[in-house]
Amino acid sequence: LTLNKMIKYTGFVGLAIFLMLTISLSTSILTSKERIEKDFIPMVTYKDINKYSLNKNIVVLLLDCVDSKLFVERMNGDADFKDMLKDFTYYPDTMSGHPMTDESIPLILTGKYYKNDGPLVEWSTNAYKESYLFDLMEKNGYELDIYEQDILYNDKSATRISNIYDYNQSKSLISKIKFWKQELKYILFRYLPSYLKRFSKIDEMHFSALYLDNKSANSDKRFFDLRNVSTLEVMKNSKLEKTNKNIFKFIHVQGAHTPWRDGKDFKSVINGTYENGLDSALTFTKGYLEFLKQNNLYDSMTIVIMADHGFKLEESQGGRQNPILFIKSINDKQDKMIVSDKPVSFVDFNDLYKDLVDGKKTKEIFASIPNSRTRYYISYYNSKKKDIMTEYATKGKAWETDKLYKTGNEYKKNW
């Protein structure tokens, strides 16, 4: 086999692979029932992560998958963490609206439940466009900083968020070498003989911005990485910037979500457990609060620490409906953490945002919530069976899974 023939045959093989990939992609696009026109692809960066106002700052720190009772037990059982939230008010009876992140985040940021109303990306994009929170902050002169690694907001209006770029604006942030490494994994897996497919490393294939990042030293030119250790490192190594404009920050980090690869002090663990995840979340929280204190920001800030949902190994309707919620308003100083018995629901958050913008103290927020109420929770049977969503309600405490009952409302996928 001569060199010229080898080059010729290699070209034919490459062309054939290209055509097969093109046909496969076209077929997937045309047959998908959940496709959405992606004229705009939001790319979330660390831009303005250390930008704070000289006037008003509201920060919502969301720790993913943190169960309320388990978090507080872990915090109180460790002397290194025990008093770190003493200036906060704790709301143990907080109920999420969904058991999964994809539906919970839009609910928190828009006040709207997802009820199988249509493809999730399409529905959430419309919900974000009409977000009460975003409008409220803009009308009150707040800059919007939303650090949400996979935000489902595919519309040009997403650039109202300061740290979001269009894909076309952020191409320079993508490493071409990293991109083609991921592409090669797919090609090898698809076209290698079955006995060689194990060499494709298909289980390590990722096309998210995180895996394609150039990892610039400039945080404005890095894609947001929700891992606890990564985000805290970027914060500590980035220059602090202060502005006269009010700032609203929503920062969604890994919290206690799988994989549990690090624990307390971000030390690497093997065969990690949920307890290790909680330790990592506690380490991040303590590190972030210390960072604020060291830069004289803590006292003059309103801080909300929360989760998108609780935790349970089984993905049944209950057990994930009780996330953490802690709130500290401006200049709150206490000897110990206050505990409120208010039965809070995520649907109360638009009122919470309004109270925080109005400068209300912690003891004044949630004032309109009655001491006894019915709260709702919309769940899939599990994360892999999403054709039917079932509505549950409870008149009990958020952690009392046995008191959840079906309302009779089911939301079926009919699109």
Short mmCIF file of C-alpha atoms in Angstrom, two decimals:
data_model
loop_
_atom_site.label_atom_id
_atom_site.label_comp_id
_atom_site.label_asym_id
_atom_site.label_seq_id
_atom_site.Cartn_x
_atom_site.Cartn_y
_atom_site.Cartn_z
CA LEU A 1 0.00 0.00 0.00
CA THR A 2 1.62 3.23 -1.17
CA LEU A 3 1.53 6.50 0.77
CA ASN A 4 -0.62 8.18 -1.90
CA LYS A 5 -3.20 5.38 -1.76
CA MET A 6 -3.22 5.48 2.04
CA ILE A 7 -3.91 9.23 1.98
CA LYS A 8 -6.62 8.69 -0.64
CA TYR A 9 -8.36 5.91 1.32
CA THR A 10 -8.05 7.85 4.59
CA GLY A 11 -9.81 10.78 2.93
CA PHE A 12 -12.66 8.50 1.79
CA VAL A 13 -13.02 7.10 5.32
CA GLY A 14 -13.04 10.59 6.81
CA LEU A 15 -15.68 11.74 4.33
CA ALA A 16 -17.81 8.69 5.05
CA ILE A 17 -17.62 9.31 8.80
CA PHE A 18 -18.52 12.97 8.28
CA LEU A 19 -21.56 12.04 6.17
CA MET A 20 -22.74 9.45 8.72
CA LEU A 21 -22.42 11.96 11.57
CA THR A 22 -24.29 14.58 9.55
CA ILE A 23 -27.13 12.16 8.73
CA SER A 24 -27.30 11.01 12.35
CA LEU A 25 -27.43 14.58 13.66
CA SER A 26 -30.05 15.65 11.09
CA THR A 27 -32.24 12.65 11.94
CA SER A 28 -32.01 13.41 15.67
CA ILE A 29 -32.97 17.04 15.14
CA LEU A 30 -35.91 16.26 12.85
CA THR A 31 -37.34 13.48 15.02
CA SER A 32 -36.88 15.10 18.42
CA LYS A 33 -40.11 16.23 20.08
CA GLU A 34 -38.24 18.42 22.51
CA ARG A 35 -36.18 20.54 20.15
CA ILE A 36 -36.14 24.30 20.40
CA GLU A 37 -34.72 26.81 18.01
CA LYS A 38 -31.36 27.76 19.47
CA ASP A 39 -30.59 31.01 17.73
CA PHE A 40 -29.19 32.02 21.10
CA ILE A 41 -27.13 29.72 23.29
CA PRO A 42 -26.37 31.19 26.74
CA MET A 43 -22.79 30.77 27.93
CA VAL A 44 -22.42 31.47 31.66
CA THR A 45 -19.09 32.88 32.83
CA TYR A 46 -17.49 34.00 36.08
CA LYS A 47 -17.72 37.61 34.90
CA ASP A 48 -18.36 39.99 37.85
CA ILE A 49 -18.17 37.15 40.39
CA ASN A 50 -16.27 39.47 42.74
CA LYS A 51 -18.16 42.64 41.86
CA TYR A 52 -20.07 44.09 44.80
CA SER A 53 -22.00 47.26 45.44
CA LEU A 54 -21.06 50.08 47.79
CA ASN A 55 -24.80 50.49 48.35
CA LYS A 56 -26.99 47.36 48.29
CA ASN A 57 -26.04 43.73 47.77
CA ILE A 58 -28.42 40.77 47.77
CA VAL A 59 -26.78 37.35 47.40
CA VAL A 60 -28.64 34.05 47.03
CA LEU A 61 -26.23 31.17 47.56
CA LEU A 62 -27.79 27.91 46.42
CA LEU A 63 -26.17 24.66 47.57
CA ASP A 64 -27.45 21.83 45.39
CA CYS A 65 -29.19 18.82 46.93
CA VAL A 66 -28.91 19.83 50.60
CA ASP A 67 -31.44 18.34 52.97
CA SER A 68 -32.41 20.68 55.77
CA LYS A 69 -32.26 18.41 58.81
CA LEU A 70 -29.17 16.49 57.71
CA PHE A 71 -27.26 19.71 56.96
CA VAL A 72 -28.01 21.29 60.33
CA GLU A 73 -27.17 18.08 62.19
CA ARG A 74 -23.85 17.89 60.36
CA MET A 75 -23.13 21.58 60.99
CA ASN A 76 -23.97 21.47 64.70
CA GLY A 77 -21.95 18.29 65.18
CA ASP A 78 -18.70 19.87 63.99
CA ALA A 79 -17.03 22.59 66.05
CA ASP A 80 -15.48 24.08 62.90
CA PHE A 81 -18.91 24.84 61.44
CA LYS A 82 -21.23 25.04 64.46
CA ASP A 83 -21.49 28.82 64.82
CA MET A 84 -20.84 29.96 61.25
CA LEU A 85 -24.53 30.80 60.65
CA LYS A 86 -25.26 32.37 64.02
CA ASP A 87 -26.29 35.66 62.40
CA PHE A 88 -28.89 33.91 60.23
CA THR A 89 -32.50 32.91 60.74
CA TYR A 90 -33.16 29.26 59.92
CA TYR A 91 -36.43 28.09 58.35
CA PRO A 92 -36.54 24.31 58.94
CA ASP A 93 -40.11 24.01 57.63
CA THR A 94 -39.26 24.99 54.04
CA MET A 95 -40.82 23.08 51.16
CA SER A 96 -39.50 22.96 47.62
CA GLY A 97 -41.81 22.71 44.63
CA HIS A 98 -40.00 19.97 42.70
CA PRO A 99 -37.56 17.16 43.58
CA MET A 100 -35.12 17.84 40.72
CA THR A 101 -32.80 20.72 39.86
CA ASP A 102 -33.99 21.34 36.28
CA GLU A 103 -37.49 22.24 37.44
CA SER A 104 -36.57 23.75 40.82
CA ILE A 105 -34.21 26.46 39.56
CA PRO A 106 -36.80 28.10 37.23
CA LEU A 107 -39.35 27.95 40.07
CA ILE A 108 -36.95 29.74 42.42
CA LEU A 109 -36.08 32.39 39.83
CA THR A 110 -39.52 32.89 38.26
CA GLY A 111 -42.10 31.74 40.81
CA LYS A 112 -43.64 29.28 38.33
CA TYR A 113 -44.17 25.53 38.67
CA TYR A 114 -43.36 23.35 35.68
CA LYS A 115 -46.37 21.16 34.88
CA ASN A 116 -45.30 19.40 31.68
CA ASP A 117 -46.48 22.52 29.86
CA GLY A 118 -44.13 21.85 26.96
CA PRO A 119 -40.45 21.09 26.32
CA LEU A 120 -38.66 22.20 29.49
CA VAL A 121 -36.12 24.44 27.73
CA GLU A 122 -38.86 26.21 25.79
CA TRP A 123 -41.07 26.60 28.85
CA SER A 124 -38.27 27.82 31.12
CA THR A 125 -37.05 30.30 28.48
CA ASN A 126 -40.50 31.89 28.40
CA ALA A 127 -40.67 31.84 32.21
CA TYR A 128 -37.31 33.63 32.48
CA LYS A 129 -38.39 36.24 29.94
CA GLU A 130 -41.34 37.05 32.21
CA SER A 131 -39.47 36.63 35.52
CA TYR A 132 -40.83 38.82 38.30
CA LEU A 133 -37.46 38.66 40.04
CA PHE A 134 -35.51 39.91 37.03
CA ASP A 135 -37.97 42.75 36.39
CA LEU A 136 -37.97 43.70 40.09
CA MET A 137 -34.20 43.93 40.27
CA GLU A 138 -33.89 45.91 37.04
CA LYS A 139 -36.57 48.40 38.10
CA ASN A 140 -34.72 48.95 41.36
CA GLY A 141 -31.34 49.52 39.75
CA TYR A 142 -29.77 46.13 40.49
CA GLU A 143 -27.26 44.46 38.21
CA LEU A 144 -28.21 40.82 37.63
CA ASP A 145 -25.46 38.21 38.11
CA ILE A 146 -26.78 34.66 37.71
CA TYR A 147 -24.17 31.90 38.10
CA GLU A 148 -26.10 28.86 36.90
CA GLN A 149 -23.93 26.46 34.91
CA ASP A 150 -26.71 25.08 32.69
CA ILE A 151 -29.31 27.83 32.67
CA LEU A 152 -32.29 26.98 30.44
CA TYR A 153 -32.73 30.45 28.95
CA ASN A 154 -32.27 30.29 25.17
CA ASP A 155 -33.23 33.81 24.19
CA LYS A 156 -31.28 37.00 23.48
CA SER A 157 -32.92 38.64 26.48
CA ALA A 158 -30.67 36.41 28.62
CA THR A 159 -27.95 39.02 28.12
CA ARG A 160 -29.83 41.16 30.65
CA ILE A 161 -27.79 38.96 33.00
CA SER A 162 -24.32 40.53 33.14
CA ASN A 163 -22.26 37.33 33.11
CA ILE A 164 -24.06 35.60 30.23
CA TYR A 165 -22.76 35.76 26.68
CA ASP A 166 -24.15 34.49 23.40
CA TYR A 167 -22.30 31.45 22.08
CA ASN A 168 -21.05 33.53 19.14
CA GLN A 169 -19.54 36.06 21.58
CA SER A 170 -17.79 33.39 23.60
CA LYS A 171 -16.25 31.17 20.92
CA SER A 172 -12.83 32.47 21.86
CA LEU A 173 -13.30 30.98 25.34
CA ILE A 174 -13.58 27.47 23.91
CA SER A 175 -10.47 25.33 23.50
CA LYS A 176 -10.50 23.74 20.03
CA ILE A 177 -8.20 20.98 21.25
CA LYS A 178 -10.58 20.07 24.09
CA PHE A 179 -13.54 20.19 21.70
CA TRP A 180 -11.99 17.74 19.25
CA LYS A 181 -10.91 15.43 22.05
CA GLN A 182 -14.56 15.09 23.06
CA GLU A 183 -15.64 14.69 19.43
CA LEU A 184 -13.08 11.92 18.92
CA LYS A 185 -14.56 9.93 21.81
CA TYR A 186 -17.92 9.89 20.06
CA ILE A 187 -16.48 8.99 16.65
CA LEU A 188 -14.41 6.13 18.09
CA PHE A 189 -17.33 4.74 20.05
CA ARG A 190 -19.63 4.81 17.05
CA TYR A 191 -17.34 3.37 14.40
CA LEU A 192 -14.79 1.14 16.14
CA PRO A 193 -15.48 -2.61 16.13
CA SER A 194 -17.34 -3.67 19.29
CA TYR A 195 -14.27 -5.32 20.86
CA LEU A 196 -12.37 -2.00 20.57
CA LYS A 197 -15.13 0.36 21.75
CA ARG A 198 -13.82 0.20 25.32
CA PHE A 199 -10.94 2.41 24.18
CA SER A 200 -13.27 5.25 23.14
CA LYS A 201 -13.82 6.50 26.73
CA ILE A 202 -17.38 7.40 25.76
CA ASP A 203 -18.37 7.53 29.45
CA GLU A 204 -16.07 10.55 29.79
CA MET A 205 -17.52 12.46 26.83
CA HIS A 206 -18.76 15.97 27.66
CA PHE A 207 -19.67 18.94 25.50
CA SER A 208 -20.66 21.35 28.25
CA ALA A 209 -18.80 24.66 28.43
CA LEU A 210 -17.03 23.47 31.56
CA TYR A 211 -15.15 20.76 29.64
CA LEU A 212 -14.31 23.02 26.69
CA ASP A 213 -13.04 25.98 28.70
CA ASN A 214 -9.67 27.54 27.94
CA LYS A 215 -9.30 28.12 31.71
CA SER A 216 -8.16 31.69 31.34
CA ALA A 217 -6.57 33.33 34.39
CA ASN A 218 -9.06 36.16 33.84
CA SER A 219 -12.30 35.10 35.57
CA ASP A 220 -14.34 37.17 33.10
CA LYS A 221 -13.16 34.79 30.37
CA ARG A 222 -13.86 31.51 32.16
CA PHE A 223 -17.04 29.51 32.00
CA PHE A 224 -18.79 29.07 35.34
CA ASP A 225 -17.99 25.79 37.09
CA LEU A 226 -20.47 24.84 39.80
CA ARG A 227 -18.03 22.64 41.71
CA ASN A 228 -17.58 23.94 45.25
CA VAL A 229 -13.81 23.92 45.23
CA SER A 230 -13.52 25.52 41.78
CA THR A 231 -15.87 28.41 42.48
CA LEU A 232 -14.35 29.25 45.87
CA GLU A 233 -10.88 29.18 44.32
CA VAL A 234 -11.92 31.61 41.57
CA MET A 235 -13.46 33.95 44.14
CA LYS A 236 -10.36 33.99 46.30
CA ASN A 237 -8.02 34.52 43.35
CA SER A 238 -10.00 37.20 41.53
CA LYS A 239 -9.72 40.91 42.08
CA LEU A 240 -12.47 42.52 44.14
CA GLU A 241 -14.39 45.23 42.29
CA LYS A 242 -16.77 47.71 43.91
CA THR A 243 -19.46 49.73 42.17
CA ASN A 244 -22.15 52.23 43.07
CA LYS A 245 -24.76 50.12 41.28
CA ASN A 246 -26.85 47.73 43.37
CA ILE A 247 -25.96 44.05 42.89
CA PHE A 248 -28.11 40.91 42.93
CA LYS A 249 -26.17 37.64 42.78
CA PHE A 250 -27.54 34.12 42.44
CA ILE A 251 -24.76 31.55 42.82
CA HIS A 252 -25.64 27.87 42.31
CA VAL A 253 -22.85 25.52 43.37
CA GLN A 254 -22.58 21.76 43.70
CA GLY A 255 -23.37 21.74 47.41
CA ALA A 256 -23.85 18.12 48.49
CA HIS A 257 -24.72 16.73 45.06
CA THR A 258 -23.00 13.68 43.64
CA PRO A 259 -20.28 12.81 42.82
CA TRP A 260 -18.99 12.93 46.38
CA ARG A 261 -15.32 13.28 45.55
CA ASP A 262 -14.32 15.72 48.26
CA GLY A 263 -15.27 16.27 51.86
CA LYS A 264 -14.31 18.61 54.67
CA ASP A 265 -11.67 21.17 53.65
CA PHE A 266 -12.14 19.81 50.11
CA LYS A 267 -9.96 16.81 50.87
CA SER A 268 -10.30 14.09 48.24
CA VAL A 269 -12.30 11.02 49.28
CA ILE A 270 -12.72 7.57 47.75
CA ASN A 271 -16.18 5.97 47.69
CA GLY A 272 -17.65 9.17 49.07
CA THR A 273 -20.98 9.41 50.90
CA TYR A 274 -23.67 12.04 51.24
CA GLU A 275 -22.04 13.05 54.55
CA ASN A 276 -18.86 13.87 52.60
CA GLY A 277 -20.99 15.97 50.25
CA LEU A 278 -22.44 17.87 53.21
CA ASP A 279 -18.93 18.50 54.56
CA SER A 280 -17.91 19.91 51.18
CA ALA A 281 -20.99 22.16 51.14
CA LEU A 282 -20.22 23.34 54.68
CA THR A 283 -16.60 24.04 53.74
CA PHE A 284 -17.71 26.12 50.77
CA THR A 285 -20.26 28.06 52.81
CA LYS A 286 -17.79 28.85 55.58
CA GLY A 287 -15.13 29.84 53.04
CA TYR A 288 -17.48 32.17 51.18
CA LEU A 289 -18.72 33.88 54.35
CA GLU A 290 -15.13 34.33 55.56
CA PHE A 291 -14.24 35.82 52.18
CA LEU A 292 -17.06 38.37 52.58
CA LYS A 293 -15.98 39.21 56.12
CA GLN A 294 -12.33 39.66 55.12
CA ASN A 295 -13.42 42.16 52.47
CA ASN A 296 -15.78 44.08 54.81
CA LEU A 297 -18.86 43.04 52.83
CA TYR A 298 -20.60 40.62 55.16
CA ASP A 299 -22.38 42.95 57.59
CA SER A 300 -23.82 45.25 54.95
CA MET A 301 -25.20 42.44 52.79
CA THR A 302 -28.43 40.51 52.61
CA ILE A 303 -27.59 36.81 52.22
CA VAL A 304 -29.90 33.90 51.47
CA ILE A 305 -28.45 30.39 51.76
CA MET A 306 -30.72 27.71 50.34
CA ALA A 307 -30.97 24.49 48.33
CA ASP A 308 -33.02 23.57 45.28
CA HIS A 309 -34.33 20.38 46.92
CA GLY A 310 -33.56 17.97 49.72
CA PHE A 311 -32.06 14.52 49.50
CA LYS A 312 -33.19 10.91 49.46
CA LEU A 313 -31.56 7.94 47.75
CA GLU A 314 -34.85 6.72 46.30
CA GLU A 315 -36.42 9.01 43.70
CA SER A 316 -40.01 8.48 44.88
CA GLN A 317 -42.41 11.34 45.43
CA GLY A 318 -41.18 12.14 48.93
CA GLY A 319 -37.97 12.75 50.79
CA ARG A 320 -36.51 15.52 48.64
CA GLN A 321 -39.03 18.22 49.46
CA ASN A 322 -37.28 19.77 52.49
CA PRO A 323 -34.24 21.88 51.48
CA ILE A 324 -32.25 24.27 53.65
CA LEU A 325 -33.15 27.95 53.96
CA PHE A 326 -31.20 30.51 56.00
CA ILE A 327 -31.54 34.30 55.69
CA LYS A 328 -29.46 37.18 57.05
CA SER A 329 -30.55 40.74 56.36
CA ILE A 330 -28.30 43.81 56.54
CA ASN A 331 -26.46 44.20 59.85
CA ASP A 332 -28.04 41.15 61.50
CA LYS A 333 -25.79 40.28 64.47
CA GLN A 334 -26.81 37.55 66.89
CA ASP A 335 -25.29 35.36 69.58
CA LYS A 336 -26.92 32.29 68.06
CA MET A 337 -28.97 31.30 65.06
CA ILE A 338 -32.68 32.12 65.27
CA VAL A 339 -35.12 29.37 64.28
CA SER A 340 -38.42 30.34 62.63
CA ASP A 341 -41.39 27.98 62.45
CA LYS A 342 -42.87 29.67 59.35
CA PRO A 343 -44.15 27.06 56.83
CA VAL A 344 -42.31 28.44 53.80
CA SER A 345 -42.78 27.35 50.19
CA PHE A 346 -40.75 28.21 47.10
CA VAL A 347 -43.83 29.96 45.71
CA ASP A 348 -43.28 32.58 48.45
CA PHE A 349 -39.98 33.67 46.96
CA ASN A 350 -41.28 36.50 44.78
CA ASP A 351 -42.65 38.10 47.96
CA LEU A 352 -39.31 37.43 49.65
CA TYR A 353 -37.40 39.21 46.87
CA LYS A 354 -39.72 42.21 47.17
CA ASP A 355 -39.18 42.34 50.95
CA LEU A 356 -35.41 42.15 50.53
CA VAL A 357 -35.38 44.96 47.95
CA ASP A 358 -37.54 47.03 50.30
CA GLY A 359 -34.88 46.55 52.98
CA LYS A 360 -37.04 44.65 55.46
CA LYS A 361 -35.33 42.99 58.38
CA THR A 362 -35.38 39.23 58.70
CA LYS A 363 -38.09 39.25 61.38
CA GLU A 364 -40.37 41.18 58.99
CA ILE A 365 -40.16 38.87 55.99
CA PHE A 366 -42.71 36.13 55.29
CA ALA A 367 -45.09 38.17 57.46
CA SER A 368 -48.13 37.25 55.36
CA ILE A 369 -47.57 33.48 55.63
CA PRO A 370 -50.14 31.87 57.95
CA ASN A 371 -48.94 29.47 60.63
CA SER A 372 -51.01 26.69 59.08
CA ARG A 373 -51.38 26.21 55.34
CA THR A 374 -51.51 23.70 52.48
CA ARG A 375 -48.37 23.50 50.36
CA TYR A 376 -47.86 21.79 47.00
CA TYR A 377 -45.13 19.65 45.49
CA ILE A 378 -45.03 18.41 41.89
CA SER A 379 -42.98 15.32 41.23
CA TYR A 380 -42.16 12.65 38.72
CA TYR A 381 -42.25 9.05 39.85
CA ASN A 382 -38.54 9.13 39.17
CA SER A 383 -36.14 11.14 37.02
CA LYS A 384 -36.34 8.66 34.12
CA LYS A 385 -40.13 8.57 33.87
CA LYS A 386 -41.19 12.11 33.10
CA ASP A 387 -44.29 11.55 31.00
CA ILE A 388 -46.55 12.10 34.00
CA MET A 389 -46.07 14.61 36.80
CA THR A 390 -48.11 14.15 39.95
CA GLU A 391 -49.17 16.91 42.31
CA TYR A 392 -48.90 16.28 46.04
CA ALA A 393 -49.97 18.46 48.94
CA THR A 394 -49.39 18.56 52.67
CA LYS A 395 -50.78 20.33 55.69
CA GLY A 396 -47.96 18.98 57.82
CA LYS A 397 -44.31 19.86 58.23
CA ALA A 398 -42.11 19.86 55.14
CA TRP A 399 -40.03 16.92 56.38
CA GLU A 400 -43.07 14.75 57.13
CA THR A 401 -43.03 12.69 53.96
CA ASP A 402 -45.80 10.41 55.21
CA LYS A 403 -48.20 13.38 55.25
CA LEU A 404 -47.84 14.09 51.54
CA TYR A 405 -51.01 13.11 49.70
CA LYS A 406 -52.03 13.11 46.05
CA THR A 407 -54.35 15.96 45.10
CA GLY A 408 -55.67 14.12 42.06
CA ASN A 409 -53.98 16.50 39.63
CA GLU A 410 -51.67 14.89 37.09
CA TYR A 411 -49.82 16.70 34.34
CA LYS A 412 -49.24 14.46 31.34
CA LYS A 413 -46.78 15.02 28.56
CA ASN A 414 -48.94 15.70 25.50
CA TRP A 415 -46.58 17.67 23.31
#
